PDB file of N, CA and C in Angstrom:
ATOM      1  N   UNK A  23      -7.554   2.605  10.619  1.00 45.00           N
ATOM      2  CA  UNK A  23      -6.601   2.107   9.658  1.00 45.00           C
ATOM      3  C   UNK A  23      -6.286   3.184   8.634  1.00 45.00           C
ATOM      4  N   UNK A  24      -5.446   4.279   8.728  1.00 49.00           N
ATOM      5  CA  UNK A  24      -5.236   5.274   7.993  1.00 49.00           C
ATOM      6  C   UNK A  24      -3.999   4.784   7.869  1.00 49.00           C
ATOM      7  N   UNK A  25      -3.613   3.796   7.200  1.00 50.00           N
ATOM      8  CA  UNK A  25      -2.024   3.845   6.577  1.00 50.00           C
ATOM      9  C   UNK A  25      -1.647   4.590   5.710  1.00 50.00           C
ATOM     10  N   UNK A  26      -2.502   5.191   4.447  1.00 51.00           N
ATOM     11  CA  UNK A  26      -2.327   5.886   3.452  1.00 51.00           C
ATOM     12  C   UNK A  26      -0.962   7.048   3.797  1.00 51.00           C
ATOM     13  N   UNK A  27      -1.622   7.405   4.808  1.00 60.00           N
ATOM     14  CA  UNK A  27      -0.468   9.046   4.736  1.00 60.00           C
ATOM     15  C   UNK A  27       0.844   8.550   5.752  1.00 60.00           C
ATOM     16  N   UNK A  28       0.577   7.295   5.832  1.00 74.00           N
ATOM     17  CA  UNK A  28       1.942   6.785   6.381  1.00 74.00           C
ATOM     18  C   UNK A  28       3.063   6.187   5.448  1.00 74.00           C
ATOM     19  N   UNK A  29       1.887   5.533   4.705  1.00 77.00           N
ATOM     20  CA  UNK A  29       2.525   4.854   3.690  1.00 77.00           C
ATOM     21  C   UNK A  29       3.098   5.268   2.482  1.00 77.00           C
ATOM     22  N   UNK A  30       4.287   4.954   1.957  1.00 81.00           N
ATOM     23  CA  UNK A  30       4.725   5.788   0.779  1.00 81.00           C
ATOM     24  C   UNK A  30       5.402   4.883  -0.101  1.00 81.00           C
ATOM     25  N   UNK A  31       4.889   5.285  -2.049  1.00 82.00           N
ATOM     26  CA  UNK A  31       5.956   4.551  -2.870  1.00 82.00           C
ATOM     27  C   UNK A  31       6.210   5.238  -3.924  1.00 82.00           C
ATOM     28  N   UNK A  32       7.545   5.026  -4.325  1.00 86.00           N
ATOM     29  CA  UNK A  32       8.180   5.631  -5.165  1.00 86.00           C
ATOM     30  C   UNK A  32       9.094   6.475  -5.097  1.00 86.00           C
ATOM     31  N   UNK A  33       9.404   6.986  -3.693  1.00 86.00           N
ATOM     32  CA  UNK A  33      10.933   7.823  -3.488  1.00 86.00           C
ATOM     33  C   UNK A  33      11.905   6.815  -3.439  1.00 86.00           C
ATOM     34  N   UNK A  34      12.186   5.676  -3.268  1.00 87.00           N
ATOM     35  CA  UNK A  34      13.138   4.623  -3.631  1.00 87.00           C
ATOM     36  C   UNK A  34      13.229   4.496  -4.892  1.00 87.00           C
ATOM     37  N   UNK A  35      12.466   4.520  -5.581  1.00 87.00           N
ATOM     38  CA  UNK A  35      12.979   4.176  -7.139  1.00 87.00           C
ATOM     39  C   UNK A  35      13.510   5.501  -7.608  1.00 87.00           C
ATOM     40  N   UNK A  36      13.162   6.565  -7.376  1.00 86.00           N
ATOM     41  CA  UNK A  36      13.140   8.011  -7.934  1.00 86.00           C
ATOM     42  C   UNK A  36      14.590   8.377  -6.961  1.00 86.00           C
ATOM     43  N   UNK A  37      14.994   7.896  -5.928  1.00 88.00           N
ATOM     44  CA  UNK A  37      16.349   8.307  -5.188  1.00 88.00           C
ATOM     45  C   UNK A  37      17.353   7.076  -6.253  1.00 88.00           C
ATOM     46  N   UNK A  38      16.879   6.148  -7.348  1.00 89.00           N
ATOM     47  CA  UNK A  38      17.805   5.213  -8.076  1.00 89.00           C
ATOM     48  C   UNK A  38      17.654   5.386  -9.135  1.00 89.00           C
ATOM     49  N   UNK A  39      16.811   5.796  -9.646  1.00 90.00           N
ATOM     50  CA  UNK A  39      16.277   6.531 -10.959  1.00 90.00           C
ATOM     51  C   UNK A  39      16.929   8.466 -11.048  1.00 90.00           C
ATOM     52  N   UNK A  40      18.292   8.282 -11.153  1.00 88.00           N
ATOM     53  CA  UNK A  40      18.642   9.405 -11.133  1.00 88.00           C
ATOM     54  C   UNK A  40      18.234  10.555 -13.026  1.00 88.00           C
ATOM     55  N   UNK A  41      17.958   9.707 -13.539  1.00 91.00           N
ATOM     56  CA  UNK A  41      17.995  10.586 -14.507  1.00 91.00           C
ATOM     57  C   UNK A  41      16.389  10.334 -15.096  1.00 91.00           C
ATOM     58  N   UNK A  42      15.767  10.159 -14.459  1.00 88.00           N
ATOM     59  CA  UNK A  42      13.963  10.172 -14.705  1.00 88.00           C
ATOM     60  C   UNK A  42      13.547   9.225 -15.466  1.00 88.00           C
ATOM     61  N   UNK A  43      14.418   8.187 -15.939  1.00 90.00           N
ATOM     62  CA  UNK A  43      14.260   7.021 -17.182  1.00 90.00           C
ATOM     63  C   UNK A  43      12.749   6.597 -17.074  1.00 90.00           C
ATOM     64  N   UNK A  44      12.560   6.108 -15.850  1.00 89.00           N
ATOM     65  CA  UNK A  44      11.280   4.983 -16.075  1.00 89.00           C
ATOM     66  C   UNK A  44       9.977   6.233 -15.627  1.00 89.00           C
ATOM     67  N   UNK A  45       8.943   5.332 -16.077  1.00 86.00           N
ATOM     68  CA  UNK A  45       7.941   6.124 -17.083  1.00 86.00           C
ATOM     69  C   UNK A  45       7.531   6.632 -15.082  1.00 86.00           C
ATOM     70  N   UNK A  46       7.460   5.780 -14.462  1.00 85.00           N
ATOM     71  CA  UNK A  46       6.814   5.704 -13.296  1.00 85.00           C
ATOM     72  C   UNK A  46       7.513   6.816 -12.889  1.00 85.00           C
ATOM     73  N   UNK A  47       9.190   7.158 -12.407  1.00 85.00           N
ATOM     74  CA  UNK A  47       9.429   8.243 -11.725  1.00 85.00           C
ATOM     75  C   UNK A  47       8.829   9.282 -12.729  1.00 85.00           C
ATOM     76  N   UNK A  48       8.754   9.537 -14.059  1.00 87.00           N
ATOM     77  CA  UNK A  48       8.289  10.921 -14.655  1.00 87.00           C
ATOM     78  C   UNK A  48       7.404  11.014 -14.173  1.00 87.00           C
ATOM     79  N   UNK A  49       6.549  10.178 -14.118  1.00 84.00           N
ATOM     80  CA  UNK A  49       5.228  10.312 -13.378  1.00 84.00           C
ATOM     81  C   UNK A  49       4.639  11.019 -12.086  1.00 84.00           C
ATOM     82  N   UNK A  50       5.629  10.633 -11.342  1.00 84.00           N
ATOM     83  CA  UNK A  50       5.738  10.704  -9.689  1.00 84.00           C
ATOM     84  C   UNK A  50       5.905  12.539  -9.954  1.00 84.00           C
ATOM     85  N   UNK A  51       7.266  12.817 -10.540  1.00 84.00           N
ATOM     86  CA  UNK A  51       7.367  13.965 -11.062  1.00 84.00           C
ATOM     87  C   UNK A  51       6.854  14.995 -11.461  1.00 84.00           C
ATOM     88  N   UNK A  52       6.196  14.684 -12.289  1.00 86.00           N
ATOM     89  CA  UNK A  52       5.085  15.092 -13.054  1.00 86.00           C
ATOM     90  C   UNK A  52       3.860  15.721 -12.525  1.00 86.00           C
ATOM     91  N   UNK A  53       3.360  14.951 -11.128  1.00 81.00           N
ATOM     92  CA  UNK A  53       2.365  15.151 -10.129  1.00 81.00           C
ATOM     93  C   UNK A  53       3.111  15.844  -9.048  1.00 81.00           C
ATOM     94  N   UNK A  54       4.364  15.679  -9.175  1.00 81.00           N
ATOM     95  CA  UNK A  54       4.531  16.940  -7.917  1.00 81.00           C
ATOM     96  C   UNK A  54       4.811  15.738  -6.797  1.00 81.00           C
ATOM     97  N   UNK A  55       5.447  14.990  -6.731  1.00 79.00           N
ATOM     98  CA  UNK A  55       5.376  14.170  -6.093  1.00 79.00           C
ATOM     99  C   UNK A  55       6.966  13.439  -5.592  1.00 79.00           C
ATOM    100  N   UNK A  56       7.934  14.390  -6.062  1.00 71.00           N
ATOM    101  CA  UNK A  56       9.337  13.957  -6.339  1.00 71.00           C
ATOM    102  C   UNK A  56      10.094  13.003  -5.200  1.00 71.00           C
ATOM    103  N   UNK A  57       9.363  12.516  -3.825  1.00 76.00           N
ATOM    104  CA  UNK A  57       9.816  11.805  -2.759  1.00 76.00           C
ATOM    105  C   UNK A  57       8.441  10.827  -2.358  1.00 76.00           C
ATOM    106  N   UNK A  58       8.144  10.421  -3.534  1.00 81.00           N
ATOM    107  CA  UNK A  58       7.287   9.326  -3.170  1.00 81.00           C
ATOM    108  C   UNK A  58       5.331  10.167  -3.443  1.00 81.00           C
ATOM    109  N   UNK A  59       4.567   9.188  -3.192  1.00 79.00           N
ATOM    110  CA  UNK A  59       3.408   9.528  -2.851  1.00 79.00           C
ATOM    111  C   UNK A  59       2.574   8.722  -1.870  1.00 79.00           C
ATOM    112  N   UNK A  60       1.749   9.163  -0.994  1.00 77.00           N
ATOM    113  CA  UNK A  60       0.802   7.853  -0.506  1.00 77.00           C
ATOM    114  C   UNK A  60       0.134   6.921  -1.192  1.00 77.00           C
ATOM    115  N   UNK A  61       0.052   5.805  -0.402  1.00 75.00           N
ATOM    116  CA  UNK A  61      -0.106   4.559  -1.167  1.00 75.00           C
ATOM    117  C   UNK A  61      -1.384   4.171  -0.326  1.00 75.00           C
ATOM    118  N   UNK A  62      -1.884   4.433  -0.814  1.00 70.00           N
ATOM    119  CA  UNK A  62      -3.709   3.959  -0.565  1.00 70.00           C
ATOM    120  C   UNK A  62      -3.219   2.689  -0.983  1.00 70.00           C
ATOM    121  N   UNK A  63      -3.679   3.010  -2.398  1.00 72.00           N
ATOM    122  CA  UNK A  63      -3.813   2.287  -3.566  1.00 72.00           C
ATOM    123  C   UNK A  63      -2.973   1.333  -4.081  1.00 72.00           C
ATOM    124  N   UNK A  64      -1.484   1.957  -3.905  1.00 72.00           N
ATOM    125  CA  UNK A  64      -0.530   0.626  -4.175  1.00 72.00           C
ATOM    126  C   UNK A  64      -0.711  -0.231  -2.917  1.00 72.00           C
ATOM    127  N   UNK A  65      -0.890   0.139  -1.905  1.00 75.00           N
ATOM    128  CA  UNK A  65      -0.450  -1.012  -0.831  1.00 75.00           C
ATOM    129  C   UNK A  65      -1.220  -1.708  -1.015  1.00 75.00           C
ATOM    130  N   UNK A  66      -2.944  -1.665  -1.379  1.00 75.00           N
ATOM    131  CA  UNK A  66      -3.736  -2.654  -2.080  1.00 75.00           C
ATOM    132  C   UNK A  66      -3.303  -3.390  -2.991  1.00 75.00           C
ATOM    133  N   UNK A  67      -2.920  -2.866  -4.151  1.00 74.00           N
ATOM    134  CA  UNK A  67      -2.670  -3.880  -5.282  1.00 74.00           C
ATOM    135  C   UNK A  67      -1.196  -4.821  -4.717  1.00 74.00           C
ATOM    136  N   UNK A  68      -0.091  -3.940  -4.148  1.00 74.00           N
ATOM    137  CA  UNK A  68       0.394  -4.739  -3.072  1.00 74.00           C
ATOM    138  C   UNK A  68       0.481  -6.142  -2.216  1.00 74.00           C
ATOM    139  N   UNK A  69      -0.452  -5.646  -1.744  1.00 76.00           N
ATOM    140  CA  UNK A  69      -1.567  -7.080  -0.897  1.00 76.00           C
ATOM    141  C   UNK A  69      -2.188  -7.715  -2.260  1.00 76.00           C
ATOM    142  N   UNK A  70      -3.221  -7.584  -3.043  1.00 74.00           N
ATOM    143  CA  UNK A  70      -3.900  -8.349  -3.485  1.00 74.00           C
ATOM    144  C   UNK A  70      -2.744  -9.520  -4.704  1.00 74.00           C
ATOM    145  N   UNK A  71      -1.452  -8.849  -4.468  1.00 75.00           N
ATOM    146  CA  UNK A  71      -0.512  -9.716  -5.006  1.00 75.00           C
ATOM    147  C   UNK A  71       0.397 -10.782  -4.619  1.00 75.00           C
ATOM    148  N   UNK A  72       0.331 -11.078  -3.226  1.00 73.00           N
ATOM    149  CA  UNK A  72       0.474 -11.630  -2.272  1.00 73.00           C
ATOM    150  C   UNK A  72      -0.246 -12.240  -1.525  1.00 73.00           C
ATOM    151  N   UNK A  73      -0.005 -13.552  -0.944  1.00 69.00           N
ATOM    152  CA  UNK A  73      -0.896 -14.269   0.138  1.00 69.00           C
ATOM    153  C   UNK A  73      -0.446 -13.651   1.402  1.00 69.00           C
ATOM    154  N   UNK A  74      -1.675 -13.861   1.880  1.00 73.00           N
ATOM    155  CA  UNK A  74      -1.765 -13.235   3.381  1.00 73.00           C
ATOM    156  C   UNK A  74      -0.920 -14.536   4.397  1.00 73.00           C
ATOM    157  N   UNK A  75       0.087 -13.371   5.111  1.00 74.00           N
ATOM    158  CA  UNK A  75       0.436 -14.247   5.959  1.00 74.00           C
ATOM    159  C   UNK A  75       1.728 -13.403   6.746  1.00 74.00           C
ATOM    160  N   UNK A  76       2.475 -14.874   7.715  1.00 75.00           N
ATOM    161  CA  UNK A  76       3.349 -13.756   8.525  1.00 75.00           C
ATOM    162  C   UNK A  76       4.746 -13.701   7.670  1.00 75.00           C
ATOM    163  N   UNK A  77       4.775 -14.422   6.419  1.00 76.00           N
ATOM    164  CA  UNK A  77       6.070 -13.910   5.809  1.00 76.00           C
ATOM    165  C   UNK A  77       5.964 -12.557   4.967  1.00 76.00           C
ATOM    166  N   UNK A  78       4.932 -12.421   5.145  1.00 80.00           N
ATOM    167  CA  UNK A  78       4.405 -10.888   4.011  1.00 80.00           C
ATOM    168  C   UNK A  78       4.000 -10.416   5.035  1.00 80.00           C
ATOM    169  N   UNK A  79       3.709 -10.623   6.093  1.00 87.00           N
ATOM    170  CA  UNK A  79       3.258  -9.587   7.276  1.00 87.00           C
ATOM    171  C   UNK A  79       2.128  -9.007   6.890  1.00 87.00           C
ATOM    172  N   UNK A  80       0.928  -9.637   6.393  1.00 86.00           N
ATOM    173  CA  UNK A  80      -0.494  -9.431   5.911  1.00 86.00           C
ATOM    174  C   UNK A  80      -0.902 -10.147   6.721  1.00 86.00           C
ATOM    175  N   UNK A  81      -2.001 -10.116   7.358  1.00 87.00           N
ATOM    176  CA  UNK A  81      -2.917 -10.575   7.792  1.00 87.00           C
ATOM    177  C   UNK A  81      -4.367 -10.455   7.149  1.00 87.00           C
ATOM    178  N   UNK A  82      -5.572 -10.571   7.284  1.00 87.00           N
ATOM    179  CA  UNK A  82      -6.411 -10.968   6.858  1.00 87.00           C
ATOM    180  C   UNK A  82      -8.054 -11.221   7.586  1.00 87.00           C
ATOM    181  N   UNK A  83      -9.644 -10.534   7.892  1.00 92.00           N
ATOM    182  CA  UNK A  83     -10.118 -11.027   8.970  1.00 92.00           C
ATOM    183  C   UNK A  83     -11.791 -10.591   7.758  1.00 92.00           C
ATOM    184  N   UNK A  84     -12.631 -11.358   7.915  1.00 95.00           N
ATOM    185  CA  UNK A  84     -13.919 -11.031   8.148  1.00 95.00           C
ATOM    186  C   UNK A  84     -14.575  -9.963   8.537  1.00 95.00           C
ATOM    187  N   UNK A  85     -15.138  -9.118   7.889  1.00 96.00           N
ATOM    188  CA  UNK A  85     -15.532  -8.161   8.610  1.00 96.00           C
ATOM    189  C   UNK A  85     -17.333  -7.573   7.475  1.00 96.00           C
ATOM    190  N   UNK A  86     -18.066  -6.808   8.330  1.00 97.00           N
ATOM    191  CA  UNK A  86     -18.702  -5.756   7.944  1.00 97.00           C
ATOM    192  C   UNK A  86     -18.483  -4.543   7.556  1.00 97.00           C
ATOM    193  N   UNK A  87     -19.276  -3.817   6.366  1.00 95.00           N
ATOM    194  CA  UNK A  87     -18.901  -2.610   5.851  1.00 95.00           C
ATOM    195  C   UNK A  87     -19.920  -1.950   5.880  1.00 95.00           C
ATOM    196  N   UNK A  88     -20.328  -0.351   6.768  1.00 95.00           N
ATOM    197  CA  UNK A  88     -21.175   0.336   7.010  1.00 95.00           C
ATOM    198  C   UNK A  88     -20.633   1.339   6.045  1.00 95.00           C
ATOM    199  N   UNK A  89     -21.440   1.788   5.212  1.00 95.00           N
ATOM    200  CA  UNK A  89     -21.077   3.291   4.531  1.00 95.00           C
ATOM    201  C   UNK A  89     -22.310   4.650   4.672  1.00 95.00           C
ATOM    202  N   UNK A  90     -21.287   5.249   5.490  1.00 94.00           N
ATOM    203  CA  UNK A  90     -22.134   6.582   5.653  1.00 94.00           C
ATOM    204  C   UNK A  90     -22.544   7.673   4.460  1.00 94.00           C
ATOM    205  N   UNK A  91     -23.683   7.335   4.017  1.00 94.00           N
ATOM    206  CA  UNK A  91     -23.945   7.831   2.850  1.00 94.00           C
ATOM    207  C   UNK A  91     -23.704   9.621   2.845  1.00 94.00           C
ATOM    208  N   UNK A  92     -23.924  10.225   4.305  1.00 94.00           N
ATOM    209  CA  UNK A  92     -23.846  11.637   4.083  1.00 94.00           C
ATOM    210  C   UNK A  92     -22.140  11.858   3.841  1.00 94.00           C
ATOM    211  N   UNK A  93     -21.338  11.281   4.475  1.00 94.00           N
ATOM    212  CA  UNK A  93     -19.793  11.605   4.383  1.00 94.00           C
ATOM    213  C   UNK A  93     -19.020  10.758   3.708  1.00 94.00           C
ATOM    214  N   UNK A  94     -19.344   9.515   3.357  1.00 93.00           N
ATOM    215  CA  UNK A  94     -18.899   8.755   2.936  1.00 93.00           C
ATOM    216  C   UNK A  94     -17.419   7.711   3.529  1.00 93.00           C
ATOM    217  N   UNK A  95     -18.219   8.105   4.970  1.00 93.00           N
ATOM    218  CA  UNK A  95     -16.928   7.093   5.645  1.00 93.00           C
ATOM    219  C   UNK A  95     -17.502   5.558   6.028  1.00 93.00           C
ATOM    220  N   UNK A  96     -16.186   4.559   5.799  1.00 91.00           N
ATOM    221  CA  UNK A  96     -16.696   3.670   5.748  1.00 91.00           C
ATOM    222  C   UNK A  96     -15.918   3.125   7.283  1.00 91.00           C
ATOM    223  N   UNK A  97     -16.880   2.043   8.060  1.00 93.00           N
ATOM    224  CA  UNK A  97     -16.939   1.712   9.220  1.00 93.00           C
ATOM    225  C   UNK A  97     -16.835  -0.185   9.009  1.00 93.00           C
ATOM    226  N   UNK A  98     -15.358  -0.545   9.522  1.00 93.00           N
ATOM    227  CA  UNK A  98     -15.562  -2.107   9.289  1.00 93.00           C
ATOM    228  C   UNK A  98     -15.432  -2.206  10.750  1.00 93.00           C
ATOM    229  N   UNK A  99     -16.672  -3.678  11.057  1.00 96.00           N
ATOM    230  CA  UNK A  99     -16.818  -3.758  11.394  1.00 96.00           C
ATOM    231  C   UNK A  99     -16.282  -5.606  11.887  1.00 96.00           C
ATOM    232  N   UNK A 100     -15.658  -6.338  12.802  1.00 96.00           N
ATOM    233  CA  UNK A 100     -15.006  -7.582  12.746  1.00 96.00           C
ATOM    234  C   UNK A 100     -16.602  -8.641  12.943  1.00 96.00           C
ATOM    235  N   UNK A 101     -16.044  -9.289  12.149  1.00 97.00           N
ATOM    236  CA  UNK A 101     -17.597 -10.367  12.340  1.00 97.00           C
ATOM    237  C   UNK A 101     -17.242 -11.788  11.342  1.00 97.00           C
ATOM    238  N   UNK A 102     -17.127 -12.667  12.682  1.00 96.00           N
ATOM    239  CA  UNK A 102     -17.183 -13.773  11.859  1.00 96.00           C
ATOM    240  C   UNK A 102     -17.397 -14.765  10.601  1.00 96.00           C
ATOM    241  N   UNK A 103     -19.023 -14.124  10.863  1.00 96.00           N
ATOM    242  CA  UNK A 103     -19.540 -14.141   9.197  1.00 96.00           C
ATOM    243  C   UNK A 103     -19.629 -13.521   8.275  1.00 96.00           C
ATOM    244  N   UNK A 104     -18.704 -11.791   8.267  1.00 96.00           N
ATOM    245  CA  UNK A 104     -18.756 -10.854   7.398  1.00 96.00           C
ATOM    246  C   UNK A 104     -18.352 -11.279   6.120  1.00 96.00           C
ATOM    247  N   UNK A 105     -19.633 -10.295   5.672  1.00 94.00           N
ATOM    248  CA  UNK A 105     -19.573 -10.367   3.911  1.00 94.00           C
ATOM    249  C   UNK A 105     -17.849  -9.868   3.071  1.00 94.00           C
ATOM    250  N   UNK A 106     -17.569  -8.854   3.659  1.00 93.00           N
ATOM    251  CA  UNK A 106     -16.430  -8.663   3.046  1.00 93.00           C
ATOM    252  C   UNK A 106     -14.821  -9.478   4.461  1.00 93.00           C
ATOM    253  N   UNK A 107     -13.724  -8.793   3.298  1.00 89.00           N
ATOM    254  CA  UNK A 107     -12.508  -9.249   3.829  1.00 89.00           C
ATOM    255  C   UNK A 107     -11.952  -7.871   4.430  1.00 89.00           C
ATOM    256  N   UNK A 108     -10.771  -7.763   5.254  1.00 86.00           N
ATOM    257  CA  UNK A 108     -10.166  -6.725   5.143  1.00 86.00           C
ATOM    258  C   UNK A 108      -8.817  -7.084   5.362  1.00 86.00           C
ATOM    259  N   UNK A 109      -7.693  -6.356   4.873  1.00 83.00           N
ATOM    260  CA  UNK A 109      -6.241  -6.963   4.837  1.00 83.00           C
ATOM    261  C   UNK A 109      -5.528  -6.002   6.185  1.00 83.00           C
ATOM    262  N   UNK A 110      -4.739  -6.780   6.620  1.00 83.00           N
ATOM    263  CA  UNK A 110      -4.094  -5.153   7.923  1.00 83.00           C
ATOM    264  C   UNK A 110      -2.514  -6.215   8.042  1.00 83.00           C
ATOM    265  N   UNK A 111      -2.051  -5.352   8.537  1.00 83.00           N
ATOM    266  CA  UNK A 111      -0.438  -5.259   8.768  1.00 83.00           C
ATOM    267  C   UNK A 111      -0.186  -5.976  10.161  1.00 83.00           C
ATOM    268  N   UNK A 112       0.881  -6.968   9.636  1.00 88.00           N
ATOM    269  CA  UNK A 112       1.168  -7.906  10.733  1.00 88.00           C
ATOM    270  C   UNK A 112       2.082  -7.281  11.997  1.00 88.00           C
ATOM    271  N   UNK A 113       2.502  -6.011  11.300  1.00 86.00           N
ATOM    272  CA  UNK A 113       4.163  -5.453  12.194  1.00 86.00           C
ATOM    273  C   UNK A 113       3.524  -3.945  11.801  1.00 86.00           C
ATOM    274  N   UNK A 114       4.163  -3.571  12.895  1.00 85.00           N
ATOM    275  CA  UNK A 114       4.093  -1.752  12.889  1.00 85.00           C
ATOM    276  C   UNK A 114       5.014  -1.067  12.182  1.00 85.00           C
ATOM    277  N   UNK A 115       6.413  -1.773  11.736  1.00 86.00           N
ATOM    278  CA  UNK A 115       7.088  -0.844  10.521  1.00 86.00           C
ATOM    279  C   UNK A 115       6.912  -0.538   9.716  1.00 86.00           C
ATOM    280  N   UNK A 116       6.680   0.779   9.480  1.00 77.00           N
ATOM    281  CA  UNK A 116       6.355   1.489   8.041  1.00 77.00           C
ATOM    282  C   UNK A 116       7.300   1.164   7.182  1.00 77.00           C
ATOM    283  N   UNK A 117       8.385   1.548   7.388  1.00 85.00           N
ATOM    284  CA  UNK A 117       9.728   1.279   6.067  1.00 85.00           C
ATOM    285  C   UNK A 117       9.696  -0.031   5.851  1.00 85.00           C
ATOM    286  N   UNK A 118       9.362  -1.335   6.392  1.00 87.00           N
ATOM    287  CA  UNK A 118       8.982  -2.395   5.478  1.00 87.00           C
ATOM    288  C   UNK A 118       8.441  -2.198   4.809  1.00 87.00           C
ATOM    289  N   UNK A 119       6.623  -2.011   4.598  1.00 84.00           N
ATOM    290  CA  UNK A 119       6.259  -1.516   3.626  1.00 84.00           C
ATOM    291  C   UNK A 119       6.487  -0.812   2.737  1.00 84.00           C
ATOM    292  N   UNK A 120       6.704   0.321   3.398  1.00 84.00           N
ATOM    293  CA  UNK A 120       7.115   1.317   1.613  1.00 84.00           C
ATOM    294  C   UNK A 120       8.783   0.470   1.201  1.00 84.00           C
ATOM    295  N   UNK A 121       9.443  -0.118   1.816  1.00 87.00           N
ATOM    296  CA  UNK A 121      10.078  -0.740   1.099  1.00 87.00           C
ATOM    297  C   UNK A 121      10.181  -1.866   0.077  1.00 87.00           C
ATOM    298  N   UNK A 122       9.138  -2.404   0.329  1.00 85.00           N
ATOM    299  CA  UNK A 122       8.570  -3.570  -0.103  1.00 85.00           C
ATOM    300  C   UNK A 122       8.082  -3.501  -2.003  1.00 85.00           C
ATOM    301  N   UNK A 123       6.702  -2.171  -1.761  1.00 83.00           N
ATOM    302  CA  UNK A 123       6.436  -1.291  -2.389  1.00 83.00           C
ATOM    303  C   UNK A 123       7.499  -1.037  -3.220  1.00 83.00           C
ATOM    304  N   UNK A 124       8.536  -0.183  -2.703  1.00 86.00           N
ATOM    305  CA  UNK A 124       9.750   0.183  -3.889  1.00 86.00           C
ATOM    306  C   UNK A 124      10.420  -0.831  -4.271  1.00 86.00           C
ATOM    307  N   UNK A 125      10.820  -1.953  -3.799  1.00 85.00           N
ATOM    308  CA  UNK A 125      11.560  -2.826  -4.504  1.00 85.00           C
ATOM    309  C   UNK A 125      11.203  -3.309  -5.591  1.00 85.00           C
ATOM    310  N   UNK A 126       9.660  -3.485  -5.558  1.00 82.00           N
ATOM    311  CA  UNK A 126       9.132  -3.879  -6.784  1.00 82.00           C
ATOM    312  C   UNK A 126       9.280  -2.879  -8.184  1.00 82.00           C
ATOM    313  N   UNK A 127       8.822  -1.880  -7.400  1.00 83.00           N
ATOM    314  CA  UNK A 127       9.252  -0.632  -9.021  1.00 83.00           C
ATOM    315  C   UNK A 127      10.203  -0.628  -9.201  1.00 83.00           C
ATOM    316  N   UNK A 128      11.392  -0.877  -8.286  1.00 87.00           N
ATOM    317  CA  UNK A 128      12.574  -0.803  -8.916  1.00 87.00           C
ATOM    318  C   UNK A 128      13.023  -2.000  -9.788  1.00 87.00           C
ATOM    319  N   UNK A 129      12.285  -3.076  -9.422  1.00 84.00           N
ATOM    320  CA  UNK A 129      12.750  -4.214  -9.804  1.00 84.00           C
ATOM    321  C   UNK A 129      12.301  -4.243 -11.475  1.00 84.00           C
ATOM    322  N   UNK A 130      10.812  -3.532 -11.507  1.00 81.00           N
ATOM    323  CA  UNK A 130      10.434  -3.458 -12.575  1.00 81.00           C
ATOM    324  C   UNK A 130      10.814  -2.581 -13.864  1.00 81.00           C
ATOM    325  N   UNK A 131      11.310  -1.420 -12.996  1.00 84.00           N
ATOM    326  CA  UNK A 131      11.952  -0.637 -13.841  1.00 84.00           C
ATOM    327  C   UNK A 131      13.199  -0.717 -14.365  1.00 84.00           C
ATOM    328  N   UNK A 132      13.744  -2.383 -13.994  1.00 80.00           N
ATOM    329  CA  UNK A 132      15.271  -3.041 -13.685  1.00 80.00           C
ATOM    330  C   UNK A 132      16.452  -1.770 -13.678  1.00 80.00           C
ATOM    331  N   UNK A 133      16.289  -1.275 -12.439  1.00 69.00           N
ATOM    332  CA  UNK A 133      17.596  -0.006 -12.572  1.00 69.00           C
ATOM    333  C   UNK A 133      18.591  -0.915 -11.714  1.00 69.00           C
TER     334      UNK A 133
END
């Protein structure tokens, strides 16, 4: 599940944000980032803002979490009774997502 470097937000708002107004494209900017960045992280907060399902194209499953203490990779594992959750993508289009993603900044940044 490496969506990160697939996933991208903020070149939609920053291709409508022509003159750098909202704090978010300076930002994007700022980091060097002028066509978006990967979205680890937003696509989480993303999801955790939304119910899981097939109109959000989230899904949702039980699982185990092994963490390799020398590298620090983590290994989920599917299990009925797993302690944690994990969220995954109902559809293989990327540009839903990062679109999804941008609509909201844009929406927020009301351009």
């Amino acid at each position: 599940m490496k969506w990160g470097g697939i996933l991208r937000c903020g070149g939609q708002l920053q291709a409508v944000d022509i003159d750098n107004s909202d704090i978010v494209t300076r930002s994007l900017v700022a980091f060097g980032t002028q066509n978006g960045r990967h979205a680890w992280d937003p696509f989480g907060v993303w999801c955790a803002g939304y119910a899981c399902g097939k109109i959000n194209r989230l899904g949702f499953k039980r699982v185990n979490i092994a963490i390799d203490t020398e590298t620090g990779r983590n290994t989920f594992t599917d299990a009925a009774d797993g302690k944690h959750f994990v969220i995954y993508r109902l559809c293989d289009d990327d540009n839903y997502y990062n679109t999804m993603m941008d609509h909201l900044l844009i929406r927020k940044a009301k351009l």
